Amino acid sequence: MNPYIANTEADVKAMLDTIGVASIEDLFADIKPHQRPRSFALPSGKSEFEVIEDLKRLAEKNRSPLTLFVGGGYYDHYIPAAVDSLISRGEFFTAYTPYQPECSQGTLQSLYEFQSSLCTLTQMEVANASLYDGGTAMYEAMMMAIRINGRNRIIMDGGVSPIYRKILKSYTSNLAIEFVETPVVHGQADRGHIRKALNKETAAVILQNPNFFGAIDDHSDLVQAAHSVGALVIESVYPISLGLLKTPGEMGVDITVGEGQSLGLPLNFGGPYLGFLAAKKEFVRKMPGRIVGQTVDGLGRRCFVNTLQAREQHIRREKATSNICTNVSLCALRALIYMCLLGRQGLVDLAQLNLDKAEYARACLEKIPGVEVKRSSPTFNEFTVCLPHDASAVVETMIDRGFAAGFPCGRYYQGMDNYMIVAVTEKRTKQEIDQFAENLKDVLARFS
Amino acid sequence: MTLIFEKSIKDRRGVSLPQSDVPVKAIVPTALRRKTTAQFPEVSELDVVRHFTKLSQKNFSVDTQFYPLGSCTMKYNPRFTEKVAALSGFAELHPLLPQLRHGERFTQGALELLYGLEQLLCEITGMKNFTMQPLAGAHGELTGIMMIAAYHKAKGNKKKYIIVPDTAHGTNPATAIIAGYETVSIPTGPQGVMDLERLKKALTPEVAGMMLTCPDTLGIFNSDIDKIAQMVHDVDGLMYYDGANLNAILGRCRPGDIGFDVIHLNTHKTFTTPHGGGGPGAGPVGVSEKLVKYLPISRVVKNSDGQFVLNYAYPDSIGYVASFYGNFGLLVRAYAYILLLGKEGLIETSNHAVLNANYIMQSLKKFYHLPYPRTCMHECVLSAVHQAQRGVHAIDIAKYLIDQDVHPPTVYFPLTVKEAMMIEPTETESKQTIDEFIKLMIEVNRVSIENPEQFKDLPRRMPISRPDEVKAARDLNTNFFGRALDGPSAQNKTAVHS
């Protein structure tokens, strides 16, 4: 039984009469007998109550709650209740892509406000209306850079999320793109390597700030070096950190991308998230994805439309700048509402709170015998520590004590098995941090 | 409407942050600090709630209007799926947890759900395996074509072309190009299905594969589909199924049984995850036996001890196509929906989707040109060519409908039909709602005869009238803080650094 079907038996009969067929079966006559399913062995339906109970049982099988010190680009920030309440309005939630602007001004104006917020956050000039997630946004930025200068060499700093780097490589395996990966030295982008790798064939240098290890940096010098050979710079950023940190706009970055999960999106085991892409205005026509622009209606009133659509697949087909169609509008709306609630000072205060808590945690961990905290570069709310034992084993033991202690570097970086990346958001209380440090101390003592 | 930035009042706050409870006040070195703060609005929570509530009221949506947007499957989104997706065991689960050592044991419920959904989707579509990674339909297309490329590469095949019919969604040719192929377009024959003679000519050994929707975007199921699959397979091409129109054939036909090698599904269409004003979607991709080894990693595997693990050890895999395991929050909803409907409910879904579309088509064919007069599946394509002769075009009809509180069908698509109006009512609409729509469309035709002038300057009842789209592109303003950008001059500038 499908409870969402409204037609009654009488309705069905009347409709079949109008159509002029005897049964619904007749409407499927174009599907020939030999094209029918060889099997359709699905379970019988259930009631709403039963399905909810089933799913509750599954949800409870996940280890939760854990006190999270794992970040890696995805952070456990508090989401104000108004965010969920507003995005749950059916008029946002059950609408589709605003193809008809007159009856979609809610979505369109929101996306314009989202683009504007992203621009002032990153100090870039134009932003699009969202992409799938941080990793795919980086891929789109790379392809955009290649379209802009017609080159095919990409220099990628080792401090860029290893997950993003894997995505870029899979997408380009069938394309003629040359990757040069440069190492991380003392937790930061290796200037020497990058400068040496830069040449006239280089389309773009890809950087990240803070980088995967949590180190913060000013990449202005690398931007200058890249521009001097006609290469572009793509930088991935962590939005909350921009409450305090030097912006990609200030550094002269050409294309900024990032994962917007921290702007009011639940962790959700990996998605849906929010990819964003912002750039210098001169590149707007090479940008992928939807862009909302302001204009006027017949009476001269301000209104909003999807604009520069000649870049997009539904108009340009094989000549489009990207194949993206559905993006993540509702996630962009979440982020916008979150940014509005935070407000100008709220963003600064939130960033400061994250920074302070992380600094406190860093100091606590530093006191544990055998733990070495890397201090070669400043950090924001995430930092790397070197443990006296294999970090994977330590993290596993800590989970049994209720703490997701950090992300072991060894998974993605060779020779870093004892290193762990620790993230601390505003949600971690002093008490939790103290307990975390005590437990880590205890666990390490038992190891030796 | 006033922008949220224009409502900003200095020092107003919209959220309360916790006081710092740590005895540290850290300072970012000056060289690494931003010079000015981001100009987020300074507004109260009520300001925000009122602003966005008012904005929402300027939208049409499935909750508030009939929304027969063809090829988009705007069906009702049941609310219980929201409830399950919000369970803290799902919503608060960090995606890196299973990547910790033996970390899968902390996420058994989530992995079991992904595994269970894969089994269900395989049975629904007749495919061998699925990946849940792709984050939307078009992303699934790219994943699928990448696997096709990997297949040919491994076999040493020299392949160059992907075939797409002229009725294909725009994402199909765009995807093929992005994956490194060229496209060949095959025209539609007089019966509304692919011209097989033209296909035969196009099928050279350099054809890597073909991308098809079935039923196609005319809403027609091509009875030659298995013949076409055979022809493509004969040149060692692979068949790609664009699952945008799967809502038509649940329990009636499975792409895997009729020769498709790879398929994407749009959970926001067939499996009713909300469209959200343009996403997020989710685009699981299924494959036949011959493509299994190329599936993206990670894959969820059930061990002999009943534990679910993430397996990365597939040397032929195309690698990561997304950061994690797909748009999990939406996959939860799709899973719950399939469990609730079950076998019979899914079959009924297609039954009523097809019934409703045929009912509209038969009721309106006396009033609108029907380019392909035959049974349709879940959507029908009418043409406003007769009305256009009276100066009333598909776009004018769309705007008239908006003023009558109905979301218009997809217009001017597929591109092969002049003045196309593609109508997809979905199974969740009642006969009564559809009758109202039919009545309205008949009235539209009558007015186009009696008083075509009435269509001028529509809509009139909306918050805005028709926007000036030319001005939007010419005086480009996409950022409140950047104001108008220098559009025309930027147009000619591309590679400024070279």
Tab-separated table of C-alpha atoms in Angstrom, chain A residues 153 155-158 180-183 188-199 202 205-207 219 222-223 225-226:
chain	number	residue	atom	x	y	z
A	153	ARG	CA	49.816	21.511	-14.988
A	155	ILE	CA	50.721	22.111	-8.357
A	156	MET	CA	49.139	20.774	-5.212
A	157	ASP	CA	50.451	21.495	-1.743
A	158	GLY	CA	50.624	18.464	0.552
A	180	VAL	CA	52.879	17.971	-9.065
A	181	GLU	CA	52.470	17.353	-5.350
A	182	THR	CA	54.747	19.325	-3.071
A	183	PRO	CA	55.523	18.245	0.491
A	188	GLN	CA	53.468	24.437	6.129
A	189	ALA	CA	53.511	24.735	2.343
A	190	ASP	CA	57.017	24.230	1.049
A	191	ARG	CA	57.896	27.531	-0.637
A	192	GLY	CA	61.018	26.206	-2.294
A	193	HIS	CA	59.336	23.225	-3.883
A	194	ILE	CA	56.381	25.221	-5.107
A	195	ARG	CA	58.539	27.970	-6.634
A	196	LYS	CA	60.670	25.369	-8.362
A	197	ALA	CA	57.615	23.602	-9.752
A	198	LEU	CA	56.019	26.793	-11.096
A	199	ASN	CA	56.471	27.273	-14.828
A	202	THR	CA	51.253	25.734	-14.715
A	205	VAL	CA	48.655	26.190	-7.505
A	206	ILE	CA	46.243	24.672	-5.006
A	207	LEU	CA	46.640	25.587	-1.329
A	219	HIS	CA	50.098	32.698	1.090
A	222	LEU	CA	53.004	32.234	-3.313
A	223	VAL	CA	50.213	34.132	-5.050
A	225	ALA	CA	55.090	33.851	-7.491
A	226	ALA	CA	52.262	32.070	-9.298
